mmCIF file of C-alpha atoms in Angstrom:
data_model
loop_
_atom_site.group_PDB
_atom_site.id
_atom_site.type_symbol
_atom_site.label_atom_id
_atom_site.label_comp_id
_atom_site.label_asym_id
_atom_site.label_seq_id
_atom_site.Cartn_x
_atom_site.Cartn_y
_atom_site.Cartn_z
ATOM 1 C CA UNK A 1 27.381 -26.379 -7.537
ATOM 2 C CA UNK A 2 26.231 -29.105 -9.733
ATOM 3 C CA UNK A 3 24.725 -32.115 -7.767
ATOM 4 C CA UNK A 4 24.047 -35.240 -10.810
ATOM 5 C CA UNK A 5 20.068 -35.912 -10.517
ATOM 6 C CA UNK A 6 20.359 -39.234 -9.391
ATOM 7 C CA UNK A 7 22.580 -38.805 -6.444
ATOM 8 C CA UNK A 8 21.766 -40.598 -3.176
ATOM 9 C CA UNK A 9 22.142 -37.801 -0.377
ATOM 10 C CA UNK A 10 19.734 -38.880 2.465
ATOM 11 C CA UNK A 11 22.053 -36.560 5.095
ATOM 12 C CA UNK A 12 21.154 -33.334 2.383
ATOM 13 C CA UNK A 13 17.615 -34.778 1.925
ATOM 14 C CA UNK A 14 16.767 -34.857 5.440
ATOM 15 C CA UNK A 15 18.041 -31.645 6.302
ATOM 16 C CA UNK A 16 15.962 -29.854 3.105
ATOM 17 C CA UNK A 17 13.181 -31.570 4.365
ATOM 18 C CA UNK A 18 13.339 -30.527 8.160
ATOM 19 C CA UNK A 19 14.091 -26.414 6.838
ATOM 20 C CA UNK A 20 11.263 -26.582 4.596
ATOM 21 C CA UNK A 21 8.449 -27.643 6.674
ATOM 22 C CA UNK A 22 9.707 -25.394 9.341
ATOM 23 C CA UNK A 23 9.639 -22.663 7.024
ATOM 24 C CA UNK A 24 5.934 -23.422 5.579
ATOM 25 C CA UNK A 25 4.031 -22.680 8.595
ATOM 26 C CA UNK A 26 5.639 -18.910 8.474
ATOM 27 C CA UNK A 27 5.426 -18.700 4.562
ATOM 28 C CA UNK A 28 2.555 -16.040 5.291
ATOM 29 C CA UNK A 29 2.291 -13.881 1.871
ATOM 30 C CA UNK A 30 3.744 -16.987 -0.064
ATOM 31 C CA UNK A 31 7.679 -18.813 -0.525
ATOM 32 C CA UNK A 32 9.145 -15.882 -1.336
ATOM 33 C CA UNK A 33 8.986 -13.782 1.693
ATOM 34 C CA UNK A 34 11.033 -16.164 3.175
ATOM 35 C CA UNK A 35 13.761 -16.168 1.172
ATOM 36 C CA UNK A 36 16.301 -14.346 4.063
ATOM 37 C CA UNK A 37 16.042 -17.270 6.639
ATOM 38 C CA UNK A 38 16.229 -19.784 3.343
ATOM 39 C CA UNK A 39 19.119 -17.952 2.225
ATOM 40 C CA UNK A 40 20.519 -18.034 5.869
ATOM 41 C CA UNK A 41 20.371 -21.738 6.415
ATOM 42 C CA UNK A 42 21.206 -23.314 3.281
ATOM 43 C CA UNK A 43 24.029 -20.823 2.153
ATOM 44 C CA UNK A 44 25.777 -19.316 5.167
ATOM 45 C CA UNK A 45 24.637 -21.577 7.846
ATOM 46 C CA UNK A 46 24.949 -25.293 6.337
ATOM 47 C CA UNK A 47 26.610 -24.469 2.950
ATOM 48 C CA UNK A 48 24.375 -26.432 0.828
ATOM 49 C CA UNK A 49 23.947 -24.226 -2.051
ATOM 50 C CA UNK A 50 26.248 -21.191 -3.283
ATOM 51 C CA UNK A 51 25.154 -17.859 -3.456
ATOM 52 C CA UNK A 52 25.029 -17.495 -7.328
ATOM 53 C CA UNK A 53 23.048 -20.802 -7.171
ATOM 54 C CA UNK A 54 20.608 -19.470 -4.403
ATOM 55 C CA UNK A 55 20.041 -16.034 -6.126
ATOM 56 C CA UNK A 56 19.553 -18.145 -9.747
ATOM 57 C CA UNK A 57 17.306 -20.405 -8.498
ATOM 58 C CA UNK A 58 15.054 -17.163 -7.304
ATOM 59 C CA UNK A 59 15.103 -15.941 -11.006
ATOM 60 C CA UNK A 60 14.481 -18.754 -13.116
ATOM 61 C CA UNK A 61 11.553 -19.840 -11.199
ATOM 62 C CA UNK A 62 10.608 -15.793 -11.057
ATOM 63 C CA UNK A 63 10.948 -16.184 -14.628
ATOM 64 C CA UNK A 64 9.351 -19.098 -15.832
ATOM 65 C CA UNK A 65 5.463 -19.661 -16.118
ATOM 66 C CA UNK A 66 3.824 -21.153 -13.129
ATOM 67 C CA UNK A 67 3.448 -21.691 -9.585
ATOM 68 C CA UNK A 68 6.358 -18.496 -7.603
ATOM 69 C CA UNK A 69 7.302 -21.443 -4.929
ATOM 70 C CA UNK A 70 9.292 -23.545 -7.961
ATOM 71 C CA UNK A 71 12.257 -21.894 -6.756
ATOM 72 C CA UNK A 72 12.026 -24.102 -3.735
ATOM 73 C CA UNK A 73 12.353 -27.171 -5.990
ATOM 74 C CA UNK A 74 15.406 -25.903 -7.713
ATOM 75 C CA UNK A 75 17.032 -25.233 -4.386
ATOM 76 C CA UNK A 76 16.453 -28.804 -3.378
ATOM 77 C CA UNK A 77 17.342 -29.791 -6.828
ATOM 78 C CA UNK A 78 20.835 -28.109 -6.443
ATOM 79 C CA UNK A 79 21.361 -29.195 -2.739
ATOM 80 C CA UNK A 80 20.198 -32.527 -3.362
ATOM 81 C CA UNK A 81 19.497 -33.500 -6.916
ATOM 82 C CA UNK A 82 15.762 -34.971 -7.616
ATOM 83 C CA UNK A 83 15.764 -36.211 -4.594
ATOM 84 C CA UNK A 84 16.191 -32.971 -2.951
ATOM 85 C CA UNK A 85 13.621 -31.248 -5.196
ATOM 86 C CA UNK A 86 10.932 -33.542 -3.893
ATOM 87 C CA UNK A 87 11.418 -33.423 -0.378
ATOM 88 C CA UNK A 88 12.106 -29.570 -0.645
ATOM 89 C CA UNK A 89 8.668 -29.234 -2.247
ATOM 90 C CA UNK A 90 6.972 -31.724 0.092
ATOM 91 C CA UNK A 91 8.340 -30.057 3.300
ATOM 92 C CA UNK A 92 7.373 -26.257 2.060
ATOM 93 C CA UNK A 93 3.646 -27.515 0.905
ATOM 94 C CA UNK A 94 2.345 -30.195 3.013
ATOM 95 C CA UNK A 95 2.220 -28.193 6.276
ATOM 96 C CA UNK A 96 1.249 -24.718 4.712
ATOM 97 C CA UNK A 97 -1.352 -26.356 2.691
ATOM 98 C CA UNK A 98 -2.736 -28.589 5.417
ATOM 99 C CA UNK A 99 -3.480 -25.433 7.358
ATOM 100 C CA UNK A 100 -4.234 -23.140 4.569
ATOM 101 C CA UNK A 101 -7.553 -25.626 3.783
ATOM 102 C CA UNK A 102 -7.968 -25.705 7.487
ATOM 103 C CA UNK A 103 -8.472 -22.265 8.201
ATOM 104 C CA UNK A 104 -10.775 -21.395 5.157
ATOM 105 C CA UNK A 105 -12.620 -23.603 5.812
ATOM 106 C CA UNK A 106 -13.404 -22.406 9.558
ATOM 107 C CA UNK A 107 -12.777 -18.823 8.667
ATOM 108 C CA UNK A 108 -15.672 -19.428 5.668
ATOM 109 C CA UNK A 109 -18.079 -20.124 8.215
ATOM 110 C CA UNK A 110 -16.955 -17.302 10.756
ATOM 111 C CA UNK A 111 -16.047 -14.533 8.525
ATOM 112 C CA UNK A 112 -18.298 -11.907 9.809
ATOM 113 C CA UNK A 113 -16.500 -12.187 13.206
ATOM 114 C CA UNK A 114 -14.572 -8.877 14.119
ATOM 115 C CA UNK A 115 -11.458 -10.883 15.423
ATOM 116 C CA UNK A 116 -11.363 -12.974 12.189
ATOM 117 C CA UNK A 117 -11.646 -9.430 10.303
ATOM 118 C CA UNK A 118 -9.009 -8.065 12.837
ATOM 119 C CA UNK A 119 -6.584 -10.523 12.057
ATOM 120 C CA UNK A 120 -7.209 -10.907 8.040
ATOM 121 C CA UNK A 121 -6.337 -6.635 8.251
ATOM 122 C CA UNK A 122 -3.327 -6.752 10.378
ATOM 123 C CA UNK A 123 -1.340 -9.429 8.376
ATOM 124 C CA UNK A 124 -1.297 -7.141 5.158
ATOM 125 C CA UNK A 125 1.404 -5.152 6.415
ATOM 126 C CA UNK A 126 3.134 -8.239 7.985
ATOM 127 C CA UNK A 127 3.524 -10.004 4.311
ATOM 128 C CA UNK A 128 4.291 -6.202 2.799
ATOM 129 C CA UNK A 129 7.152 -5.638 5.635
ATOM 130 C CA UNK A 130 8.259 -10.046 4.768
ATOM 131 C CA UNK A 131 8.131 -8.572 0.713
ATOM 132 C CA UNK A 132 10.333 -5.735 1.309
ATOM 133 C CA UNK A 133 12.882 -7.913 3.567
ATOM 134 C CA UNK A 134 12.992 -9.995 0.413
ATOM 135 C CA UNK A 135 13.375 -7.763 -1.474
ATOM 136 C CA UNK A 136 16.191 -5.937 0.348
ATOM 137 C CA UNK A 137 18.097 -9.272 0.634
ATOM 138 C CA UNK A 138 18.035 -9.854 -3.150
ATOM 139 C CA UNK A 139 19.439 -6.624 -4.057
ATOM 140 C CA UNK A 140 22.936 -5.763 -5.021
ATOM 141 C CA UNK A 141 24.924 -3.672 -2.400
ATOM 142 C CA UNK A 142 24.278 -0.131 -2.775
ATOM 143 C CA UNK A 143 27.749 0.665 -3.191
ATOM 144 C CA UNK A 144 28.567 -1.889 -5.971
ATOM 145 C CA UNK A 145 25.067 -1.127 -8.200
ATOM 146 C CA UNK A 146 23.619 2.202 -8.080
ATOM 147 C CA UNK A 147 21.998 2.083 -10.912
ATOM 148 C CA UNK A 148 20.294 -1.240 -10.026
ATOM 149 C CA UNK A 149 19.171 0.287 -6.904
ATOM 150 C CA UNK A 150 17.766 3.237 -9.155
ATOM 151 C CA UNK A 151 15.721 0.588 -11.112
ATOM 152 C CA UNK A 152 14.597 -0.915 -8.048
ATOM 153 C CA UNK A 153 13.270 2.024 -7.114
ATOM 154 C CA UNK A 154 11.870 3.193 -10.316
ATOM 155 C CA UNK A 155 10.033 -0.344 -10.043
ATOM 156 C CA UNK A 156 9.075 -0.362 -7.044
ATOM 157 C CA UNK A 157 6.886 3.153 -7.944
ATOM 158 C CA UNK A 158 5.590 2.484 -10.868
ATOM 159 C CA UNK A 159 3.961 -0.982 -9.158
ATOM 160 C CA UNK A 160 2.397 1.244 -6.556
ATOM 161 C CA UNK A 161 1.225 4.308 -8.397
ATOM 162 C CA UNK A 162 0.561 2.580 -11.717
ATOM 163 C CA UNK A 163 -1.281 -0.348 -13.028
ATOM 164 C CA UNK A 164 1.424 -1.337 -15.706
ATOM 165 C CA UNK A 165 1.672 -4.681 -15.971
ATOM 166 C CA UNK A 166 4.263 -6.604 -14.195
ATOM 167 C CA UNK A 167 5.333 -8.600 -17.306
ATOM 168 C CA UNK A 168 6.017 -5.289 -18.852
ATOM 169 C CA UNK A 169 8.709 -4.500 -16.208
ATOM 170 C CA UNK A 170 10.389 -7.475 -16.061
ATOM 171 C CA UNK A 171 10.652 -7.230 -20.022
ATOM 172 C CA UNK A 172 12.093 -3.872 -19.677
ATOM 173 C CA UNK A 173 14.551 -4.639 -17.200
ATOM 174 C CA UNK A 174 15.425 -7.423 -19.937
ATOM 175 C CA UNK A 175 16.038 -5.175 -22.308
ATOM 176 C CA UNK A 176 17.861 -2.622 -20.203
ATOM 177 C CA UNK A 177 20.019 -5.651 -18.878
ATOM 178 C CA UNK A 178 21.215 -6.700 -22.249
ATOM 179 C CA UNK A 179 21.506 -3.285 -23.686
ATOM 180 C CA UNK A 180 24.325 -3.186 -20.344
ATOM 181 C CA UNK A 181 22.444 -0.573 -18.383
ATOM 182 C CA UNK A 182 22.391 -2.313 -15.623
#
């Protein structure tokens, strides 16, 4: 889908906008563990971006230095041009940041308290279990890639037993991706 940078599309704006900050206040873990309900709305539900262009946007932001929410700005950026960059980007940050400085600020002050320590425990397995949904959306079906679902795997162990680097991985993946491996 190619949407020229400069297009005026306050319909596609508006709905970006209204998705996004919806989606910030549950973006517990970060952007990316909400990638099913993103992928949901603005591919099946409203048609605003294709699948290639959702799953691309996902990897070049996953790819490129910086910030692991950019993917949100190419989404709007595809949907909506500039235009829908910004307001994508505004809607996923404003809310979740607002909060964010919020709470630790008043969590700071009350951090000895066992229900603050209670809840700070129990959502580590709520962001692993959003991680792995993410993770589960992203990948081929089973039937199509074994061998992709091998390297996921493979991954997916060596990042919990090991201390390689990530950057390592994702090189080797490279690698084993143009070598036609996978």
């Amino acid at each position: 889908m190619s949407v020229p940078a400069w297009s005026w599309s306050p319909e596609v704006w508006w709905t970006l906008f209204g998705h996004f900050l919806a989606l910030s206040l549950m973006s517990i873990g970060g952007a990316i563990t909400l990638v099913p309900d993103m992928h949901r709305r603005l591919v099946q539900d409203s048609a605003l971006l294709s699948d290639a262009d959702f799953t691309g946007a996902i990897a070049l932001a996953q790819a490129a230095p910086g910030p692991n929410v950019l993917f949100v700005a190419l989404m709007g950026w595809y949907a909506g041009g500039l235009g829908g960059a910004t307001v994508s980007m505004v809607g996923i940050m404003l809310p979740s940041t607002t909060l964010a400085l919020a709470v630790s600020r008043w969590v700071s002050v009350r951090r000895h308290w066992l229900g603050v320590r209670a809840f700070q425990a129990g959502m580590t397995p709520v962001t692993v279990g959003l991680l792995l949904a993410t993770g589960w959306h992203l990948m081929p079906p089973l039937d199509g890639q074994p061998r992709a679902w091998a390297l996921a795997v493979a991954v997916a162990l060596l990042v919990w037993r090991t201390r390689i680097r990530l950057i390592w991985l994702v090189l080797a993946g490279a690698v084993l991706g143009a070598l036609g491996v996978v």
